[in-house]
Coordinates of C-alpha atoms in Angstrom, one line a residue:
Chain L
L1 CA 149.3 189.1 193.2
T2 CA 151.9 188.1 195.7
E3 CA 154.8 185.8 194.7
H4 CA 153.2 183.0 196.7
E5 CA 149.9 183.3 194.8
L6 CA 151.8 183.6 191.6
I7 CA 153.6 180.3 192.2
K8 CA 150.4 178.6 193.3
D9 CA 148.7 179.7 190.1
C10 CA 151.7 178.5 188.0
I11 CA 151.4 175.1 189.7
K12 CA 147.8 175.1 188.5
K13 CA 149.1 175.8 185.0
N14 CA 147.4 179.2 184.8
A15 CA 148.7 180.7 181.6
V16 CA 148.3 184.3 182.7
S17 CA 150.4 183.7 185.8
E18 CA 153.0 181.7 183.9
R19 CA 153.4 184.7 181.6
M20 CA 153.7 187.0 184.5
L21 CA 156.4 184.9 186.1
F22 CA 158.2 184.8 182.7
E23 CA 158.0 188.6 182.3
K24 CA 159.2 189.1 185.9
Y25 CA 162.4 187.2 185.5
A26 CA 163.1 186.9 181.8
G27 CA 165.4 189.9 181.5
K28 CA 167.7 188.8 184.3
M29 CA 167.7 185.2 183.2
M30 CA 168.6 186.3 179.7
T31 CA 171.8 187.9 181.1
I32 CA 172.7 184.6 182.8
C33 CA 172.2 182.8 179.5
R34 CA 174.3 185.3 177.6
R35 CA 177.1 184.7 180.1
Y36 CA 177.2 181.0 179.3
A37 CA 176.3 181.1 175.6
R38 CA 178.6 181.4 172.7
D39 CA 176.2 183.8 170.9
R40 CA 172.8 185.3 171.2
N41 CA 171.0 182.4 169.4
E42 CA 172.4 180.0 171.9
A43 CA 171.4 182.3 174.8
E44 CA 167.9 182.3 173.5
D45 CA 167.8 178.5 173.3
M46 CA 169.0 178.4 176.9
L47 CA 166.4 180.8 178.1
Q48 CA 163.7 178.9 176.3
E49 CA 164.9 175.5 177.7
G50 CA 165.3 177.0 181.2
F51 CA 161.8 178.4 181.4
I52 CA 160.3 175.2 180.1
R53 CA 162.0 173.4 183.0
V54 CA 160.8 176.1 185.4
F55 CA 157.2 175.6 184.5
Q56 CA 157.6 171.8 184.4
N57 CA 159.1 171.7 187.9
I58 CA 157.4 174.6 189.6
D59 CA 155.4 172.2 191.7
K60 CA 158.7 171.1 193.2
Y61 CA 159.5 174.5 194.5
R62 CA 159.3 174.3 198.3
F63 CA 158.9 177.9 199.2
E64 CA 162.3 177.8 200.8
G65 CA 164.6 180.6 199.7
S66 CA 163.7 183.1 197.0
L67 CA 161.9 182.1 193.8
E68 CA 164.4 184.1 191.9
G69 CA 167.3 182.0 193.2
W70 CA 165.4 178.8 192.4
V71 CA 164.7 180.0 188.8
K72 CA 168.3 181.1 188.5
R73 CA 169.7 177.7 189.5
I74 CA 167.4 176.0 186.9
M75 CA 168.5 178.4 184.3
V76 CA 172.2 177.9 185.0
N77 CA 171.7 174.2 184.8
A78 CA 169.8 174.4 181.6
A79 CA 172.6 176.5 180.2
L80 CA 175.2 174.0 181.3
K81 CA 173.3 171.2 179.7
I82 CA 173.2 172.9 176.4
V83 CA 176.9 173.9 176.6
Q84 CA 177.8 170.4 177.5
Q85 CA 176.0 168.9 174.5
K86 CA 179.0 170.0 172.5
K87 CA 182.4 168.9 173.6
I88 CA 184.3 171.4 175.8
F89 CA 188.0 171.1 176.1
F90 CA 189.2 172.3 179.4
S91 CA 192.9 172.6 178.7
D92 CA 194.5 171.6 181.9
V93 CA 197.1 174.2 182.5
G94 CA 199.3 174.4 185.6
E95 CA 198.3 176.4 188.6
S96 CA 198.6 180.1 187.9
H97 CA 199.5 182.4 190.7
E98 CA 199.4 185.4 188.5
G99 CA 197.9 188.2 190.6
L100 CA 196.1 191.2 189.5
S101 CA 198.1 193.7 191.4
S102 CA 199.3 195.3 188.3
S103 CA 195.8 196.0 187.1
D104 CA 194.4 199.4 187.6
P105 CA 191.4 199.2 189.9
S106 CA 189.7 202.1 188.3
A107 CA 190.0 200.4 184.9
V108 CA 187.9 197.6 186.2
S109 CA 185.5 199.7 188.1
N110 CA 184.9 202.0 185.2
L111 CA 183.7 199.2 183.0
S112 CA 180.0 199.2 182.4
A113 CA 178.0 196.0 183.1
N114 CA 177.5 195.4 179.4
E115 CA 181.2 195.8 178.7
M116 CA 181.9 193.3 181.4
L117 CA 179.4 190.9 179.8
K118 CA 181.1 191.3 176.4
L119 CA 184.4 190.5 178.0
I120 CA 183.1 187.4 179.6
C121 CA 181.5 186.3 176.3
N122 CA 184.8 186.7 174.5
L123 CA 186.5 184.2 176.9
P124 CA 187.1 180.6 175.6
E125 CA 184.3 178.3 176.6
G126 CA 186.0 176.5 179.5
Y127 CA 187.3 179.7 181.0
R128 CA 183.9 181.3 180.6
I129 CA 181.9 178.5 182.3
V130 CA 184.3 178.2 185.2
F131 CA 184.5 181.9 185.7
N132 CA 180.7 182.2 185.7
L133 CA 180.2 179.3 188.1
Y134 CA 182.9 180.5 190.5
V135 CA 182.7 184.2 190.5
I136 CA 179.0 185.0 189.7
E137 CA 177.2 181.9 190.9
G138 CA 179.4 181.2 193.9
Y139 CA 180.3 177.5 193.5
N140 CA 183.7 176.4 194.9
H141 CA 186.1 174.4 192.8
D142 CA 185.2 171.0 194.2
E143 CA 181.5 171.7 193.3
I144 CA 182.4 172.9 189.8
G145 CA 184.5 169.8 189.4
E146 CA 181.4 167.7 190.3
L147 CA 179.1 169.7 188.1
L148 CA 181.4 169.6 185.0
H149 CA 183.1 166.3 185.8
I150 CA 186.5 167.8 185.8
R151 CA 189.2 167.9 188.4
P152 CA 189.1 170.7 191.0
G153 CA 192.6 171.6 189.9
T154 CA 191.4 172.0 186.3
S155 CA 188.7 174.3 187.5
R156 CA 191.3 176.4 189.4
S157 CA 193.5 176.7 186.5
Q158 CA 190.6 177.6 184.2
L159 CA 189.6 180.4 186.5
S160 CA 193.1 181.7 186.8
K161 CA 193.5 181.8 183.1
A162 CA 190.1 183.5 182.8
R163 CA 191.1 186.2 185.2
A164 CA 194.4 186.7 183.4
M165 CA 192.7 187.0 180.1
L166 CA 190.0 189.4 181.4
K167 CA 192.8 191.5 182.8
E168 CA 194.6 191.6 179.5
Q169 CA 191.4 192.6 177.7
I170 CA 190.6 195.3 180.2
Q171 CA 194.1 196.7 179.9
S172 CA 193.9 196.6 176.1
T173 CA 190.5 198.4 176.3
Q174 CA 192.0 200.9 178.7
K175 CA 195.0 201.6 176.4
L176 CA 192.7 202.0 173.4
S177 CA 190.5 204.5 175.3
N178 CA 193.5 206.3 176.6
G179 CA 194.9 206.5 173.1
Y180 CA 191.6 208.1 171.9
E181 CA 191.8 210.6 174.6
Chain Z
M1 CA 197.3 200.2 194.5
G2 CA 196.5 197.0 192.8
M3 CA 193.3 195.0 193.0
N4 CA 193.3 191.5 194.4
E5 CA 191.3 188.6 193.0
R6 CA 188.5 188.8 195.5
Q7 CA 187.9 192.5 194.7
F8 CA 188.1 191.8 191.0
D9 CA 185.5 189.1 191.3
K10 CA 183.3 191.2 193.4
V11 CA 183.2 194.0 190.8
F12 CA 182.1 191.5 188.2
R13 CA 179.6 189.8 190.5
D14 CA 178.0 193.0 191.6
R15 CA 177.7 194.4 188.1
L16 CA 176.4 191.3 186.4
Q17 CA 174.2 189.6 189.0
D18 CA 171.1 191.6 188.4
L19 CA 171.7 192.9 185.0
P20 CA 168.7 192.6 182.8
S21 CA 169.0 191.9 179.1
E22 CA 166.7 192.4 176.2
V23 CA 164.4 189.4 175.6
P24 CA 163.1 188.6 172.1
E25 CA 159.5 189.5 171.7
D26 CA 158.5 186.0 170.5
M27 CA 160.2 184.3 173.3
W28 CA 157.1 183.7 175.4
E29 CA 155.3 182.2 172.4
R30 CA 158.2 179.9 171.7
I31 CA 158.2 178.7 175.3
R32 CA 154.5 178.2 175.3
Q33 CA 154.6 176.1 172.2
N34 CA 157.6 174.0 173.3
K35 CA 156.2 173.6 176.7
G36 CA 153.3 171.8 175.2
K37 CA 155.6 169.7 173.0
D38 CA 157.5 168.4 176.0
R39 CA 154.4 167.7 177.8
K40 CA 153.2 165.7 174.8
I41 CA 156.4 163.7 174.8
A42 CA 156.0 163.0 178.5
V43 CA 152.4 162.0 178.0
F44 CA 153.5 159.7 175.1
W45 CA 156.0 158.0 177.3
W46 CA 153.5 157.5 180.1
R47 CA 151.0 156.1 177.7
F48 CA 153.7 153.9 176.3
L49 CA 154.5 152.5 179.7
W50 CA 150.9 152.1 180.7
G51 CA 150.3 150.4 177.3
M52 CA 153.2 148.0 177.9
L53 CA 151.8 147.2 181.4
F54 CA 148.3 146.7 180.0
A55 CA 149.7 144.6 177.2
G56 CA 151.6 142.5 179.7
L57 CA 148.5 142.0 181.8
L58 CA 146.5 141.2 178.7
V59 CA 149.1 138.5 177.7
L60 CA 149.0 137.1 181.3
G61 CA 145.2 137.2 181.3
G62 CA 145.0 135.6 177.9
G63 CA 147.5 133.0 178.9
Y64 CA 145.6 132.2 182.0
W65 CA 142.3 132.0 180.1
A66 CA 143.9 129.8 177.5
M67 CA 145.3 127.6 180.2
R68 CA 142.0 127.3 182.0
T69 CA 140.2 126.5 178.7
G70 CA 142.8 124.0 177.8
N71 CA 142.6 122.4 181.2
D72 CA 138.8 122.4 181.1
Q73 CA 138.9 120.6 177.8
R74 CA 141.5 118.2 179.0
T75 CA 139.6 117.6 182.2
S76 CA 136.5 117.0 180.1
Y77 CA 138.4 114.8 177.8
V78 CA 140.0 112.9 180.6
A79 CA 136.7 112.6 182.3
K80 CA 135.1 111.2 179.2
T81 CA 137.9 108.9 178.2
G82 CA 138.5 107.9 181.7
T83 CA 134.9 107.1 182.3
R84 CA 134.7 105.4 179.0
A85 CA 137.5 103.2 180.0
K86 CA 136.1 102.6 183.4
T87 CA 132.6 102.0 182.2
D88 CA 134.0 99.6 179.7
Q89 CA 135.5 97.8 182.5
V90 CA 132.3 98.1 184.5
G91 CA 130.6 96.6 181.5
L92 CA 133.2 94.0 181.5
T93 CA 132.9 93.5 185.2
N94 CA 129.2 93.5 185.1
Q95 CA 129.2 91.2 182.2
N96 CA 131.6 89.0 184.1
A97 CA 129.1 89.3 186.9
G98 CA 126.4 88.3 184.7
T99 CA 124.7 91.6 184.1
S100 CA 124.2 93.1 180.6
V101 CA 125.2 96.7 181.3
S102 CA 126.8 98.2 178.2
G103 CA 129.7 100.6 178.1
K104 CA 127.4 103.3 176.7
Q105 CA 125.7 103.8 180.0
G106 CA 128.8 104.8 181.6
V107 CA 129.6 107.6 179.2
A108 CA 129.2 110.4 181.7
K109 CA 129.9 114.1 181.2
T110 CA 131.0 114.9 184.7
N111 CA 133.2 113.6 187.3
I112 CA 130.2 112.6 189.3
H113 CA 129.4 110.1 186.7
T114 CA 132.9 109.0 186.6
T115 CA 132.8 108.4 190.2
V116 CA 129.5 106.7 189.9
G117 CA 131.0 104.6 187.2
A118 CA 133.8 103.8 189.6
Q119 CA 131.4 103.1 192.4
S120 CA 129.4 100.9 190.2
K121 CA 132.5 99.2 189.3
I122 CA 133.3 98.8 192.9
A123 CA 129.9 97.7 193.6
A124 CA 129.9 95.3 190.8
G125 CA 133.4 94.1 191.5
T126 CA 133.2 93.8 195.2
R127 CA 129.7 92.7 195.6
S128 CA 130.2 90.1 193.0
D129 CA 132.4 88.4 195.6
K130 CA 130.1 88.9 198.5
T131 CA 126.9 88.2 196.7
A132 CA 128.3 85.6 194.6
P133 CA 125.5 83.2 195.0
R134 CA 122.9 85.8 193.8
H135 CA 125.0 86.8 190.8
L136 CA 125.9 83.3 190.1
S137 CA 122.3 82.6 190.3
G138 CA 121.8 85.3 187.7
Q139 CA 124.4 83.8 185.5
D140 CA 122.1 80.9 184.9
G141 CA 120.1 83.2 182.7
K142 CA 116.9 82.8 184.5
K143 CA 117.0 85.2 187.3
G144 CA 119.8 87.3 186.1
R145 CA 118.1 90.5 185.1
A146 CA 115.4 90.3 187.6
G147 CA 117.8 89.5 190.2
A148 CA 120.0 92.4 189.2
N149 CA 117.1 94.8 189.3
K150 CA 116.0 93.7 192.6
D151 CA 119.4 93.7 193.9
T152 CA 120.3 97.2 192.8
G153 CA 117.3 98.6 194.4
S154 CA 115.6 100.8 191.8
K155 CA 113.9 102.7 194.6
A156 CA 117.1 104.1 195.8
A157 CA 118.4 105.7 192.8
T158 CA 116.6 107.1 189.8
P159 CA 119.0 107.7 186.9
P160 CA 119.5 111.4 186.2
M161 CA 118.8 110.9 182.5
A162 CA 115.9 109.2 181.0
T163 CA 116.9 106.1 179.2
K164 CA 114.8 104.0 177.0
D165 CA 116.8 101.0 177.8
P166 CA 115.5 99.5 181.0
I167 CA 118.7 97.8 181.4
S168 CA 120.5 101.1 181.1
A169 CA 118.3 102.4 183.8
N170 CA 119.8 99.8 186.0
V171 CA 123.2 101.3 185.8
P172 CA 122.8 103.8 188.6
V173 CA 121.3 100.9 190.4
A174 CA 124.8 100.0 191.1
T175 CA 125.0 103.3 192.9
K176 CA 122.6 101.9 195.4
T177 CA 125.5 101.6 197.7
P178 CA 125.1 104.5 200.0
P179 CA 128.5 106.2 199.5
A180 CA 127.9 106.5 195.8
A181 CA 124.4 107.9 196.2
K182 CA 125.3 110.5 198.9
T183 CA 128.6 111.7 197.8
P184 CA 128.4 112.5 194.2
A185 CA 131.9 113.6 193.5
P186 CA 134.4 112.8 196.2
P187 CA 137.7 114.2 195.1
K188 CA 139.7 111.1 195.6
P189 CA 141.7 109.5 192.8
V190 CA 140.5 106.2 191.4
E191 CA 142.5 103.4 192.9
P192 CA 144.0 101.4 190.2
G193 CA 143.3 97.7 190.2
I194 CA 140.0 98.0 192.0
A195 CA 138.3 97.0 188.8
G196 CA 140.8 94.3 188.5
S197 CA 142.3 95.7 185.4
K198 CA 145.8 97.0 184.9
K199 CA 145.0 98.9 181.7
I200 CA 144.2 102.2 183.4
D201 CA 147.2 102.2 185.7
P202 CA 149.3 104.5 183.7
A203 CA 146.6 107.1 183.5
N204 CA 145.9 106.9 187.1
S205 CA 149.6 107.2 188.0
A206 CA 149.9 110.2 185.7
A207 CA 146.9 111.8 187.5
K208 CA 148.5 111.0 190.8
K209 CA 151.7 112.6 189.7
A210 CA 149.9 115.7 188.5
N211 CA 148.1 115.9 191.8
R212 CA 151.4 115.6 193.7
S213 CA 152.9 118.4 191.6
E214 CA 149.9 120.6 192.2
E215 CA 149.9 119.8 195.9
A216 CA 153.4 121.2 195.9
G217 CA 152.0 124.4 194.6
D218 CA 153.5 124.2 191.2
G219 CA 151.4 125.1 188.2
K220 CA 153.6 125.5 185.2
W221 CA 153.0 129.2 185.0
S222 CA 153.0 131.8 187.8
V223 CA 153.3 135.5 188.1
D224 CA 155.1 137.5 190.8
L225 CA 154.2 141.0 191.7
Y226 CA 156.7 142.7 194.0
G227 CA 158.2 145.8 195.5
S228 CA 161.6 146.1 196.9
P229 CA 163.3 148.6 199.2
D230 CA 166.9 148.9 197.9
L231 CA 170.2 149.9 199.3
P232 CA 172.4 151.2 196.5
F233 CA 176.2 151.2 196.7
N234 CA 178.2 153.1 194.1
R235 CA 181.5 152.1 192.8
I236 CA 183.6 155.0 191.4
I237 CA 186.3 153.7 189.1
S238 CA 189.2 155.9 188.1
S239 CA 192.9 155.6 187.6
D240 CA 193.2 158.6 189.9
P241 CA 192.4 157.7 193.6
N242 CA 191.8 161.4 194.3
I243 CA 188.9 161.6 191.9
V244 CA 187.4 158.5 193.5
Q245 CA 187.6 160.2 196.9
F246 CA 186.5 163.5 195.6
Q247 CA 183.4 162.1 193.9
K248 CA 182.5 160.0 196.9
S249 CA 182.7 163.0 199.2
F250 CA 179.7 164.5 197.2
M251 CA 177.6 161.5 196.5
K252 CA 175.5 160.0 199.2
M253 CA 173.4 157.0 198.3
R254 CA 169.9 157.0 199.7
L255 CA 167.2 154.4 200.2
S256 CA 165.8 153.5 196.8
Y257 CA 163.2 151.1 195.5
A258 CA 162.0 148.9 192.7
V259 CA 158.7 147.5 191.7
G260 CA 157.9 145.0 189.0
F261 CA 156.4 141.7 187.9
R262 CA 157.9 138.5 186.7
V263 CA 156.3 135.7 184.8
S264 CA 157.6 132.3 185.6
R265 CA 157.5 129.0 183.6
A266 CA 158.4 125.9 185.4
F267 CA 160.4 123.2 183.8
G268 CA 160.2 119.9 185.7
E269 CA 159.8 119.8 189.4
H270 CA 162.4 122.3 190.5
F271 CA 163.5 124.6 187.7
S272 CA 161.9 127.6 186.2
V273 CA 162.7 130.5 183.9
K274 CA 161.5 134.0 184.8
T275 CA 161.1 137.2 182.9
G276 CA 159.2 140.4 183.3
L277 CA 159.6 144.1 183.8
Q278 CA 161.2 146.1 186.6
Y279 CA 161.0 149.8 187.3
S280 CA 163.7 151.0 189.7
V281 CA 164.6 154.3 191.2
I282 CA 168.0 154.9 192.7
N283 CA 168.2 157.9 195.0
E284 CA 171.4 159.9 195.4
K285 CA 172.1 163.1 197.2
I286 CA 174.8 165.5 196.1
Q287 CA 175.7 168.2 198.6
F288 CA 177.1 171.5 197.5
D289 CA 178.2 173.4 200.6
S290 CA 179.3 176.6 199.1
I291 CA 175.9 177.6 197.8
G292 CA 174.1 175.7 200.6
S293 CA 172.3 173.6 198.1
A294 CA 171.9 169.9 197.4
F295 CA 170.9 167.9 194.4
R296 CA 168.6 164.9 194.9
R297 CA 169.3 162.9 191.8
R298 CA 167.2 160.0 190.8
I299 CA 168.3 157.4 188.4
K300 CA 165.3 155.7 187.0
G301 CA 165.4 152.6 184.9
L302 CA 163.3 150.0 183.2
D303 CA 164.9 146.6 183.3
I304 CA 164.0 143.2 181.9
P305 CA 165.1 140.3 184.2
L306 CA 166.0 137.0 182.7
L307 CA 166.4 134.5 185.6
I308 CA 166.7 130.9 186.2
G309 CA 165.2 129.6 189.4
Y310 CA 165.6 126.5 191.4
E311 CA 162.8 125.9 193.9
T312 CA 162.1 123.2 196.4
G313 CA 159.9 122.7 199.4
N314 CA 156.5 121.4 200.3
G315 CA 153.0 122.5 199.5
R316 CA 153.1 125.2 202.2
F317 CA 156.6 126.5 202.3
R318 CA 159.0 126.9 199.4
I319 CA 162.6 128.1 199.1
A320 CA 164.2 129.2 195.9
V321 CA 167.4 130.5 194.4
N322 CA 167.0 132.9 191.4
A323 CA 170.0 133.9 189.4
G324 CA 170.4 135.6 186.1
I325 CA 170.8 138.9 184.2
L326 CA 168.9 142.2 184.2
F327 CA 168.9 144.0 180.9
D328 CA 168.3 147.7 181.0
L329 CA 165.8 149.0 178.5
H330 CA 166.1 152.6 179.2
A331 CA 167.4 154.9 182.0
W332 CA 166.8 158.5 182.7
Y333 CA 167.7 161.0 185.4
T334 CA 166.0 163.7 187.3
S335 CA 167.1 165.9 190.1
T336 CA 165.6 168.4 192.4
P337 CA 165.8 171.4 192.3
F338 CA 168.0 171.1 189.2
D339 CA 167.4 169.0 186.3
S340 CA 170.0 166.4 185.8
L341 CA 173.2 167.0 183.9
G342 CA 172.3 163.9 182.0
Y343 CA 175.2 164.2 179.6
T344 CA 177.4 162.3 182.0
Y345 CA 175.2 159.2 182.1
R346 CA 174.1 156.8 179.5
S347 CA 170.5 156.3 178.6
N348 CA 171.1 152.6 178.6
L349 CA 172.7 151.2 181.7
G350 CA 173.6 147.8 180.2
T351 CA 173.5 144.6 182.2
S352 CA 173.5 143.5 185.9
L353 CA 174.0 140.1 187.5
Y354 CA 171.2 139.1 189.8
L355 CA 171.2 136.6 192.7
G356 CA 168.3 136.2 195.0
F357 CA 167.2 133.8 197.7
G358 CA 163.5 133.5 198.0
F359 CA 161.2 132.2 200.7
A360 CA 157.5 131.7 199.9
E361 CA 154.6 130.7 202.0
R362 CA 151.2 129.6 200.7
L363 CA 148.4 131.9 201.5
N364 CA 145.7 129.9 199.7
E365 CA 145.4 127.5 196.9
N366 CA 146.8 129.9 194.3
I367 CA 148.7 132.6 196.1
F368 CA 152.0 132.6 197.8
L369 CA 153.6 135.5 199.7
F370 CA 157.3 135.7 199.2
A371 CA 160.4 137.5 200.4
E372 CA 163.5 137.5 198.3
P373 CA 166.7 139.2 199.5
H374 CA 168.8 139.8 196.5
F375 CA 171.9 141.4 195.2
Q376 CA 172.4 143.1 191.8
Y377 CA 175.9 143.5 190.6
R378 CA 176.3 146.0 187.7
L379 CA 178.5 144.8 184.9
S380 CA 178.3 147.9 182.7
D381 CA 179.4 151.5 183.3
M382 CA 176.6 153.9 183.9
T383 CA 178.6 156.9 182.9
S384 CA 179.2 157.7 179.3
K385 CA 182.5 157.3 177.5
G386 CA 184.9 160.1 178.1
S387 CA 183.7 160.9 181.6
L388 CA 186.3 161.7 184.2
F389 CA 185.3 158.6 186.1
R390 CA 183.2 155.5 185.7
E391 CA 180.3 154.8 188.0
R392 CA 178.5 151.6 188.7
I393 CA 175.8 151.2 191.3
D394 CA 175.2 147.8 192.9
I395 CA 172.0 147.1 194.8
L396 CA 171.2 145.1 197.9
G397 CA 167.4 144.7 198.2
L398 CA 164.6 142.8 199.6
S399 CA 161.7 141.9 197.2
L400 CA 158.4 141.5 199.0
G401 CA 155.4 140.4 197.0
A402 CA 152.8 137.9 196.0
R403 CA 152.9 135.0 193.6
Y404 CA 149.9 133.8 191.7
N405 CA 150.1 130.2 190.6
F406 CA 148.1 129.4 187.5
Q407 CA 147.4 125.9 188.8
K408 CA 146.0 123.1 186.7
N409 CA 142.5 122.0 187.5
H410 CA 142.6 118.9 189.6
I411 CA 142.0 115.7 187.7
H412 CA 140.2 113.1 189.5

């Protein structure tokens, strides 16, 4: 079954094809949800909500760009909607020009994907969301401002703080591991 | 050597972008069940909307039927009472003319008989002048009945109903006059005073007034069905001008539309009150350049208009001014390919002011086609409290539609 046929069948509400589509993308989408969620339960809620929207709107897919990209965007949006249902405080700090020159490149590169994921999950909510949108999803600050209804400057400062916090965490992890060695 | 921000970000992006995570085993089952639930909710809302529409049409239909029934009864009543009055006069006239026609004969069930009664009245009244000698001759009591029978020409008109009273049978005799016999129900109002009595003048003048009103195309009730292409204009309100500029750089308003119906009740010759239901869709495009993607957001709303109209014109062409308030019942948002981040917007958009200038042209007896350029000025914020900015969308539109006038039956 090609992707095109799979989509066509999903539009026809074919349950087997819907399940196939779910199984094809569920793992990757779960990672996206985990990046935005506070905990695993919230991530599961996001995944559930996201796939419901995927199946509800699959007929709107125009076969432009990859299906994975389309599903991913819906998933991010579903995650944001759930996150936004509770009040997020984006503490508006001043522009941070703190670079990462002092960080050890190997310390970052040696991190496994799951360790990175854990680090992101430990970030405060505002930092985490902005970091995900900017670094992983590829939105710019103006667009993040539009999405979250915050000032672009707030988005910049949240990102800067997020990077700084991640750096601190990486360094702490590195020190710990060096200590054990 | 240190790592710059870009490199740092790239490491995270590359590692996490395609990382799969473990999915709970029952996740598919949960999705499958909730998918059905959402569909049921959607189906419920669609059914609710259709139900509302159906109920609205039922009310309109019922109102129309009740109006028709009421008018029929009234027409019948007016016909009866009018004829009774006329025939009484005919009787009087005839009696004056020396005939012995009773009022009972004139109790007709249709306008035809009313007219006949009127004609007989005319015949009796007018001819009594022309043929005064003959009637006068009848007045002496010798040739009266025979003369009347002969005069009315029993060959010409056989009464539609069998009457035992030979004198009654002579009533249609008065219809011997060709116009009455050939034109059973000419739709012309009875001229007051023909019968020489002023008693029926008020009734006749009321009928005339009603006719005038109907000629102008104004039944008391009417219903408008319309569709409107709309041009939305958004107002971003914020204490920070940069935010206003920033939001406007993303948001592009697109051609939108509204459809709806309005029920109108006229008060007097010019004024009316209108209400109904309007479904509107405001299209908005939000462009995100960095990921090469754009939202197409739709703000959909159900509104109840409450308008006061002033209308003037003739039977063919009408102009009107409608002004009032639109109350939002419910609003919801969708966007493609994303779903809306609806948290920013309220599910009730509050009120708008409405001002429209309508032009209507009669298509046939009951239907007008109309065009109504209008402006809707939103009074309430569409964004929820605590949002970074406040947004209000005003609309310039052109309603195009048809008006059905529930006209009264003509009373003759």
